[in-house]
PDB file of C-alpha atoms in Angstrom:
ATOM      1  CA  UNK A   1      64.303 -25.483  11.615  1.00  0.00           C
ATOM      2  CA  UNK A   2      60.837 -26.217  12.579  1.00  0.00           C
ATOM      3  CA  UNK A   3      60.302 -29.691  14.315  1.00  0.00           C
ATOM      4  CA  UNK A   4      57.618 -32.319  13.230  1.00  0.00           C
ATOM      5  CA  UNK A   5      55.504 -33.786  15.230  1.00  0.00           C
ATOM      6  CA  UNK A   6      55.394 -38.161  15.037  1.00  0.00           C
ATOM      7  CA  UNK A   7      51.807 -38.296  13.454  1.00  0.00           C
ATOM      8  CA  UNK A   8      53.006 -35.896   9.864  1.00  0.00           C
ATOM      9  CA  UNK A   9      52.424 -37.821   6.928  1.00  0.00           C
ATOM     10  CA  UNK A  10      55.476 -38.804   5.003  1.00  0.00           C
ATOM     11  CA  UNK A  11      57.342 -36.569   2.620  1.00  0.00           C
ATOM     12  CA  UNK A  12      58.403 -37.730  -1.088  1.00  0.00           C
ATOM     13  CA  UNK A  13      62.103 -38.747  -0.315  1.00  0.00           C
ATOM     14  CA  UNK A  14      63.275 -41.479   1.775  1.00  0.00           C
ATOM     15  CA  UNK A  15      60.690 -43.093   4.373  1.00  0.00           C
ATOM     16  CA  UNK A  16      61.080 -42.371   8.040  1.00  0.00           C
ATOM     17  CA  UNK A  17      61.817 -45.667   9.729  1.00  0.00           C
ATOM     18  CA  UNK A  18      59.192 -46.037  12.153  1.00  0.00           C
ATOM     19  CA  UNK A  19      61.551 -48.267  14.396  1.00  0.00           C
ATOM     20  CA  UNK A  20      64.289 -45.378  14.048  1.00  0.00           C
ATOM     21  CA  UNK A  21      61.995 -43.046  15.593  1.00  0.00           C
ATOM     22  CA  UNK A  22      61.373 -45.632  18.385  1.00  0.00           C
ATOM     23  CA  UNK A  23      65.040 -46.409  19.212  1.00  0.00           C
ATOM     24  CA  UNK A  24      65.402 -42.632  19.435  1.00  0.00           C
ATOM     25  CA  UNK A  25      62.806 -41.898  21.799  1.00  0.00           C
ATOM     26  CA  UNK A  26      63.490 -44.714  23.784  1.00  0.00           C
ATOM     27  CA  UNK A  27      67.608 -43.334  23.569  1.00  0.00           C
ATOM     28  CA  UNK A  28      66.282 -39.778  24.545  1.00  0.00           C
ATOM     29  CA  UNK A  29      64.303 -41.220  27.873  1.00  0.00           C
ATOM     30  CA  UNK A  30      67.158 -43.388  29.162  1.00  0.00           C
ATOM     31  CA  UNK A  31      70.068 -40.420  28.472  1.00  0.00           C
ATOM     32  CA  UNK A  32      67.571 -38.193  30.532  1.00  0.00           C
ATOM     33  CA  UNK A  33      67.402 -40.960  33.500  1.00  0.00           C
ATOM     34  CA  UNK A  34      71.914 -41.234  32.781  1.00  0.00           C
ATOM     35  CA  UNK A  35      72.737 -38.270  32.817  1.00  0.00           C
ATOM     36  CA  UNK A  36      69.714 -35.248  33.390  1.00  0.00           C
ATOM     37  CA  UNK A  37      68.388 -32.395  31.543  1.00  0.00           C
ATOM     38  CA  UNK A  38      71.483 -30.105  31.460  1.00  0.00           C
ATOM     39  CA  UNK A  39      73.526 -32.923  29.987  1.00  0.00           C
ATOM     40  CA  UNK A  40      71.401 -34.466  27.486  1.00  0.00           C
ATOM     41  CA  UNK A  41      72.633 -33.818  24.264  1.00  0.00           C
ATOM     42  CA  UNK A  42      71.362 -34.675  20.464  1.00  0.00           C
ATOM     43  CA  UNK A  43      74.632 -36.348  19.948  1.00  0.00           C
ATOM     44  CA  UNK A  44      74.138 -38.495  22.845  1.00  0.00           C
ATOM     45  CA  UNK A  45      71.038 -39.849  21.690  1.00  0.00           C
ATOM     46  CA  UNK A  46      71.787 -40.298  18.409  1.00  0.00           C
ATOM     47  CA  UNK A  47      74.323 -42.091  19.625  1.00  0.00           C
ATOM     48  CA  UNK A  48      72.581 -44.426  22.042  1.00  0.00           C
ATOM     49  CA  UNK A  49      69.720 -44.802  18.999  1.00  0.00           C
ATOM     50  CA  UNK A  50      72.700 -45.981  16.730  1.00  0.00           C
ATOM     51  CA  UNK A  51      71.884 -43.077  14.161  1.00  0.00           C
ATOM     52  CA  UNK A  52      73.535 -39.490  12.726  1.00  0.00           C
ATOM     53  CA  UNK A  53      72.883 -36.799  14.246  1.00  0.00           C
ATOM     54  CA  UNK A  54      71.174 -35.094  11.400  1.00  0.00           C
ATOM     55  CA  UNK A  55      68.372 -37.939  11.467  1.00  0.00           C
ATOM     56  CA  UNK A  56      67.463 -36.274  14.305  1.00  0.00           C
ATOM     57  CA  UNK A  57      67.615 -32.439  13.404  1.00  0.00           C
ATOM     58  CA  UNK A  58      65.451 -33.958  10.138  1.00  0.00           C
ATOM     59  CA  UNK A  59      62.903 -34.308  12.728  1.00  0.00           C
ATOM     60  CA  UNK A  60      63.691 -31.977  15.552  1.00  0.00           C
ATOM     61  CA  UNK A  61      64.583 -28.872  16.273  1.00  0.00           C
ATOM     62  CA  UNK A  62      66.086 -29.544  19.373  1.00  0.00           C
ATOM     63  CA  UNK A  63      66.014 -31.593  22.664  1.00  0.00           C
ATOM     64  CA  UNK A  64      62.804 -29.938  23.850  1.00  0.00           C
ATOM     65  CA  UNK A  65      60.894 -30.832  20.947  1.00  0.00           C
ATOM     66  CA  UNK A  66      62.747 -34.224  21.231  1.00  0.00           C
ATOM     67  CA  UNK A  67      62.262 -34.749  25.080  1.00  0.00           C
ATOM     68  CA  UNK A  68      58.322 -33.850  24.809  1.00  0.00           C
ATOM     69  CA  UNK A  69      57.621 -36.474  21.868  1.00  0.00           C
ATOM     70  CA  UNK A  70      59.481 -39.029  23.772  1.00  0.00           C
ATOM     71  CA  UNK A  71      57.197 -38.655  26.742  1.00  0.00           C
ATOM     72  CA  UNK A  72      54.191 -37.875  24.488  1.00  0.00           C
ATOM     73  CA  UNK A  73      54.343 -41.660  23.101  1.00  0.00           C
ATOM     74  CA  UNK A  74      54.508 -43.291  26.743  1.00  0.00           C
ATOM     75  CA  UNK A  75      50.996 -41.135  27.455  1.00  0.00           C
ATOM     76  CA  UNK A  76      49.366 -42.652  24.829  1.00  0.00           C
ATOM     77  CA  UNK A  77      49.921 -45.886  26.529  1.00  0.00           C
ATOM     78  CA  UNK A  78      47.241 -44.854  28.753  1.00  0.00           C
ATOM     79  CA  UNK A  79      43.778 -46.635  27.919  1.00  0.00           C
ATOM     80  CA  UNK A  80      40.478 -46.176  29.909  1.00  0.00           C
ATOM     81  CA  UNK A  81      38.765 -49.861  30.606  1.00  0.00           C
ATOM     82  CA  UNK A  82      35.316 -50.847  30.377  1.00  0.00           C
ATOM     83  CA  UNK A  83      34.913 -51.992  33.958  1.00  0.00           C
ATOM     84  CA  UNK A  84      30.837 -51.559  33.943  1.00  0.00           C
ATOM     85  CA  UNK A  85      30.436 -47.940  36.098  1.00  0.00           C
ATOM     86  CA  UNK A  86      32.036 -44.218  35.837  1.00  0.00           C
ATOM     87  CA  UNK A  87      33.568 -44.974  39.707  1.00  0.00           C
ATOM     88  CA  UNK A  88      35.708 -48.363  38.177  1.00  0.00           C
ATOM     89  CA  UNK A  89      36.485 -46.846  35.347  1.00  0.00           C
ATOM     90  CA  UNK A  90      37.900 -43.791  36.529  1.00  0.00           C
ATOM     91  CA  UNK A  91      39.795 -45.433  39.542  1.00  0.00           C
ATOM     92  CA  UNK A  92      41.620 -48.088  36.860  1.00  0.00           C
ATOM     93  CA  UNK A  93      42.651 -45.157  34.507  1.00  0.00           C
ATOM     94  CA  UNK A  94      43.867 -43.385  37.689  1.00  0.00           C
ATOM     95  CA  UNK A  95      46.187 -46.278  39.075  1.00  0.00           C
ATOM     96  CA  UNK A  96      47.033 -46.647  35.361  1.00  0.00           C
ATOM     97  CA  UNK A  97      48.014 -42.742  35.383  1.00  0.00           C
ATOM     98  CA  UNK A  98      50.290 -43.172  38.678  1.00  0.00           C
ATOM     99  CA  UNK A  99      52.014 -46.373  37.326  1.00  0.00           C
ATOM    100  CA  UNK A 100      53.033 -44.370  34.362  1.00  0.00           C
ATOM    101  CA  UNK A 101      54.130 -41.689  36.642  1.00  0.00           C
ATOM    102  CA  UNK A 102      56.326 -44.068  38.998  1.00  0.00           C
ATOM    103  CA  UNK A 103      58.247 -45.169  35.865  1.00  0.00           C
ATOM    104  CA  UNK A 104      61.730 -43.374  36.337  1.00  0.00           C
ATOM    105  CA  UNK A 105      61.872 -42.326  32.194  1.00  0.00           C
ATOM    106  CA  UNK A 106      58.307 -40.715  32.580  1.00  0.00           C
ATOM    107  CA  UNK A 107      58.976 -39.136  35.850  1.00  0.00           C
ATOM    108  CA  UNK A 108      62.285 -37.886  34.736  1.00  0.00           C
ATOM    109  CA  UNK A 109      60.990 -36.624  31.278  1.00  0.00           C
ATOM    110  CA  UNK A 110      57.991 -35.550  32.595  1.00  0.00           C
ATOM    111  CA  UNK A 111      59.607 -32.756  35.436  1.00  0.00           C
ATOM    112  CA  UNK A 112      62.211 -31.759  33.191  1.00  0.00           C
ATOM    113  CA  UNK A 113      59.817 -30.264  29.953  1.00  0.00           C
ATOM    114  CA  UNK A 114      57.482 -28.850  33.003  1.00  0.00           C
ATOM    115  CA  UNK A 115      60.319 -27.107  34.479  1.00  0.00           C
ATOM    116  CA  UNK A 116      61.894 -25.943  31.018  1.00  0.00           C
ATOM    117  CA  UNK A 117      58.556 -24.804  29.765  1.00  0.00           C
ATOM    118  CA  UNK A 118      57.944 -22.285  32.603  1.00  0.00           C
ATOM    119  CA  UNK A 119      61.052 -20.265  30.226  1.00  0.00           C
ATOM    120  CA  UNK A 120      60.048 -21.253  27.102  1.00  0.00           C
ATOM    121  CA  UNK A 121      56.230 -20.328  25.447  1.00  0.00           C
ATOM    122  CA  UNK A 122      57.105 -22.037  22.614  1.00  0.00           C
ATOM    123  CA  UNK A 123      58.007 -25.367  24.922  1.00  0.00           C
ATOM    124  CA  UNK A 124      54.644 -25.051  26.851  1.00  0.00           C
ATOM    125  CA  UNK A 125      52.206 -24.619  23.658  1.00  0.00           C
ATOM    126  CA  UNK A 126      54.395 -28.517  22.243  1.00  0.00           C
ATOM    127  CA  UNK A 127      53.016 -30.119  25.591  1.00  0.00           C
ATOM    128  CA  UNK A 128      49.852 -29.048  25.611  1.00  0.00           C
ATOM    129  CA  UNK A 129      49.449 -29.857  21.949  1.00  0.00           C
ATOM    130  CA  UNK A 130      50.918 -32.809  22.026  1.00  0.00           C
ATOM    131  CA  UNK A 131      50.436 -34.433  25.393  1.00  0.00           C
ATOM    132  CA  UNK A 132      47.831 -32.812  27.122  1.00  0.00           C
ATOM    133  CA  UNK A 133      45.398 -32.632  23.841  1.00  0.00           C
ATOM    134  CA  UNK A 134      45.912 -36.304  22.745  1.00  0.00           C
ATOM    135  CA  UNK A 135      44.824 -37.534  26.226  1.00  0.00           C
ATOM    136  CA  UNK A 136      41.516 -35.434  26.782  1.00  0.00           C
ATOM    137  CA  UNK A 137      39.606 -38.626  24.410  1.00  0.00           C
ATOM    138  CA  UNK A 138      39.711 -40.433  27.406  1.00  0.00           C
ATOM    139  CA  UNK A 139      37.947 -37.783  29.326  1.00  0.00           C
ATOM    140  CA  UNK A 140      35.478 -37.911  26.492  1.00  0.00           C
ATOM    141  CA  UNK A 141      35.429 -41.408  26.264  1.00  0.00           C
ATOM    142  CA  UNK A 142      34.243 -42.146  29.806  1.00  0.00           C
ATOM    143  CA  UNK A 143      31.771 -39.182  29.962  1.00  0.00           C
ATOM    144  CA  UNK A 144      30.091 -40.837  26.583  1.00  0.00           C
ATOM    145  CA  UNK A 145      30.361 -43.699  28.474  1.00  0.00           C
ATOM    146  CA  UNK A 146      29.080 -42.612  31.783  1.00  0.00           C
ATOM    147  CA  UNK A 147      25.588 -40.660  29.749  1.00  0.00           C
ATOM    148  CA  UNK A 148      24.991 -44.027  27.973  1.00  0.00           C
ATOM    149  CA  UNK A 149      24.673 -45.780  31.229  1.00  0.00           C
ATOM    150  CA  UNK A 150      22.652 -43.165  32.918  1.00  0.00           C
ATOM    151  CA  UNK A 151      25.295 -42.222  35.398  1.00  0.00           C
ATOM    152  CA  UNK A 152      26.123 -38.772  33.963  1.00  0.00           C
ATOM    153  CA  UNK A 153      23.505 -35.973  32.360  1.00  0.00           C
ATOM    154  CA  UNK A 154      23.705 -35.039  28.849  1.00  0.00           C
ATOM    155  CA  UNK A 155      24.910 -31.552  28.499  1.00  0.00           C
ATOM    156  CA  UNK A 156      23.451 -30.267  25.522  1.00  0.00           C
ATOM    157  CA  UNK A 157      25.016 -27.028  25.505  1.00  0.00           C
ATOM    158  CA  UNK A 158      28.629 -27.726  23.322  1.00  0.00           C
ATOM    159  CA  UNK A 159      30.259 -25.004  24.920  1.00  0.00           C
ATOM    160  CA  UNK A 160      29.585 -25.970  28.901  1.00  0.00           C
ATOM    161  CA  UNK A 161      30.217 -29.669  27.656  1.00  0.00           C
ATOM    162  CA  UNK A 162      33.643 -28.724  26.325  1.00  0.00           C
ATOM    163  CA  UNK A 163      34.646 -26.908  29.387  1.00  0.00           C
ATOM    164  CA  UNK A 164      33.383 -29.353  31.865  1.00  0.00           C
ATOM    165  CA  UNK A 165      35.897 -31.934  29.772  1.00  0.00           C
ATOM    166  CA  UNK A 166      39.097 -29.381  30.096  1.00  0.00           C
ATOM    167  CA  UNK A 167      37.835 -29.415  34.111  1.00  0.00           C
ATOM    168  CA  UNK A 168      37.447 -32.985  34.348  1.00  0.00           C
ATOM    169  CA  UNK A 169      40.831 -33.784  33.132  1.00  0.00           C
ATOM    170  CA  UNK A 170      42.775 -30.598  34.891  1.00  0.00           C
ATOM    171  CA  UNK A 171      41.359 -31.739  37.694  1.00  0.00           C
ATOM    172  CA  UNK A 172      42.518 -35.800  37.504  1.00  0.00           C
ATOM    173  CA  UNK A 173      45.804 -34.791  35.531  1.00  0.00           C
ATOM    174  CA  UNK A 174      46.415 -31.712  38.705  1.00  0.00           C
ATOM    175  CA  UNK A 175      45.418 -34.692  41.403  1.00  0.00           C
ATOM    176  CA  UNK A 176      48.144 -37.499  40.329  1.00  0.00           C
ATOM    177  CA  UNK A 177      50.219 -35.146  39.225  1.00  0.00           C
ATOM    178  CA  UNK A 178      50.739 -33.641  42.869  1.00  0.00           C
ATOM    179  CA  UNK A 179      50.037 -36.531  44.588  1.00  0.00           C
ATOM    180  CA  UNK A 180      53.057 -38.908  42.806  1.00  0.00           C
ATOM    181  CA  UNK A 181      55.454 -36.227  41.320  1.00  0.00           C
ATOM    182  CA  UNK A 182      54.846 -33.296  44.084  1.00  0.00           C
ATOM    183  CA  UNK A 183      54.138 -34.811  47.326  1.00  0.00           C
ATOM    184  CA  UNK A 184      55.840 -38.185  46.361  1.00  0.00           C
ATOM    185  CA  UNK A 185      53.028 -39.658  48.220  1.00  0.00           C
ATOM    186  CA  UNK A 186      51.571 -43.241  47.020  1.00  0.00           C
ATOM    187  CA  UNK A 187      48.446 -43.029  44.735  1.00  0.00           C
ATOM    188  CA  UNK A 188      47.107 -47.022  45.472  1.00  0.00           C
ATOM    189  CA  UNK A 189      43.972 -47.931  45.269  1.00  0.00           C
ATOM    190  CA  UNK A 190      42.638 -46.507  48.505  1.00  0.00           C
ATOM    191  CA  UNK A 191      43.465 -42.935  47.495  1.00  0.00           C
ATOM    192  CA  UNK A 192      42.527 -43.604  44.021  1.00  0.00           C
ATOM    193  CA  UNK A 193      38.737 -44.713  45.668  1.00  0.00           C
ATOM    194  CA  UNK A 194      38.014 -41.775  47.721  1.00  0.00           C
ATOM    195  CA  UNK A 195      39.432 -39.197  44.810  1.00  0.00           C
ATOM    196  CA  UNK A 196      36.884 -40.671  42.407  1.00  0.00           C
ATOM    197  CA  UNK A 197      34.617 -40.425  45.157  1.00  0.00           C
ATOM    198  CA  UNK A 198      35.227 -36.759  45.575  1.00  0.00           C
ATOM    199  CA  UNK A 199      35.331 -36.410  41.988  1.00  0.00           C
ATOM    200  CA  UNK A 200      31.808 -38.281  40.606  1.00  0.00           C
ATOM    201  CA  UNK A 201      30.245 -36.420  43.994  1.00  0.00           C
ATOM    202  CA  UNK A 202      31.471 -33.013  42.375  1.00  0.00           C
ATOM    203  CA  UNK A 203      30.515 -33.856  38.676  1.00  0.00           C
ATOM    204  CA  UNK A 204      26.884 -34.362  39.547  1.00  0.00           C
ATOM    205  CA  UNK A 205      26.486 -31.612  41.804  1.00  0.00           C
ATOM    206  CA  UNK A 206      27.683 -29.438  38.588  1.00  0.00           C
ATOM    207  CA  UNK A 207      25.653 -31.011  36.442  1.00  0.00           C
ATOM    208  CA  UNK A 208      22.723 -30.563  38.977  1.00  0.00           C
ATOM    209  CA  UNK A 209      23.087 -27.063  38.626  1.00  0.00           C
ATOM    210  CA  UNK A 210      23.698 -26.601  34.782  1.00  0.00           C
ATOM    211  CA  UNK A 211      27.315 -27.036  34.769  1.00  0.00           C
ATOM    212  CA  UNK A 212      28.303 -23.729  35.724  1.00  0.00           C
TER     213      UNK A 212
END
């Protein structure tokens, strides 16, 4: 059976309870922090969300899809603020990124759909669909941001504009990634100050040069 993702619209029938699908995410996140991958099961969280199991096969087809979704929903927790310049901007979403990341349900989830994924096409095209997709806007949000203020050129080409984007965010999501999950090293705000450093002083030398 072919999972759904969250954002489907409703079917005729009976309404999906929108704080079912919360207690269920939330159940799937603290099982993985209990008890691991290889021992989360679908009756365990349906059990922890107080709900059948076949609640959750009606919207999964299994713990990968679950697992991703349930991390999927604390990424879009991630905003970008309006601190007045591309440097602030990007160090606040960064610190942002790596508080996320120390959170033991996000850290847990996060490493074990990675790992599973590496086995499992299928697995890797949910994540990038549904995590790594839904958080490129706030790439795009702070390089709109960025031209309006005069920091950043506009690339008029769609094509090199698009690909600088996937770069920009491969390159912060890589960096915090490694950094807090990896190297277990602190990202604070130090770090996060001389990686947007490195990062504006690379952006303008591509744009300098037509993006590449």
């Amino acid at each position: 059976m072919p999972s759904r993702p969250l954002t489907e619209p409703p079917r005729p029938g009976r309404p999906r309870s929108a704080a079912a699908d919360a207690a269920i995410l939330e159940a799937t996140r603290a099982s993985l922090v209990d008890l691991g991958w290889s021992k989360l099961t679908m009756g365990e969280v349906a059990s922890r969300a107080g709900v059948a199991k076949t609640t959750l096969y009606r919207r999964w087809a299994g713990k990968n899809e679950l697992v991703v979704d349930a991390v999927a929903v604390l990424f879009d927790e991630l905003e970008l603020p309006d601190l007045g310049s591309l440097a602030a901007d990007v160090q606040a979403v960064v610190l942002q990124f790596a508080a996320l990341l120390e959170r033991p349900e996000t850290k847990t989830a996060l490493m074990a759909v990675v790992a599973e994924s590496t086995r499992d096409t299928a697995l890797r095209d949910r994540i990038r669909n549904s995590i790594v997709a839904r958080q490129k806007h706030l790439v795009l949000q702070g390089r709109e941001r960025a031209q309006r203020r005069g920091e950043l050129p506009v690339e008029p080409d769609t094509a090199t504009a698009g690909r600088t984007a996937d770069l920009i965010f491969d390159v912060i999501a890589g960096a915090v990634v490694h950094r807090a999950l990896v190297s277990a090293e602190p990202v604070d705000a130090d770090w996060a100050r001389r990686f947007t450093l490195l990062l504006l002083t690379g952006l303008r030398s591509a744009a300098s040069h037509g993006g590449g």
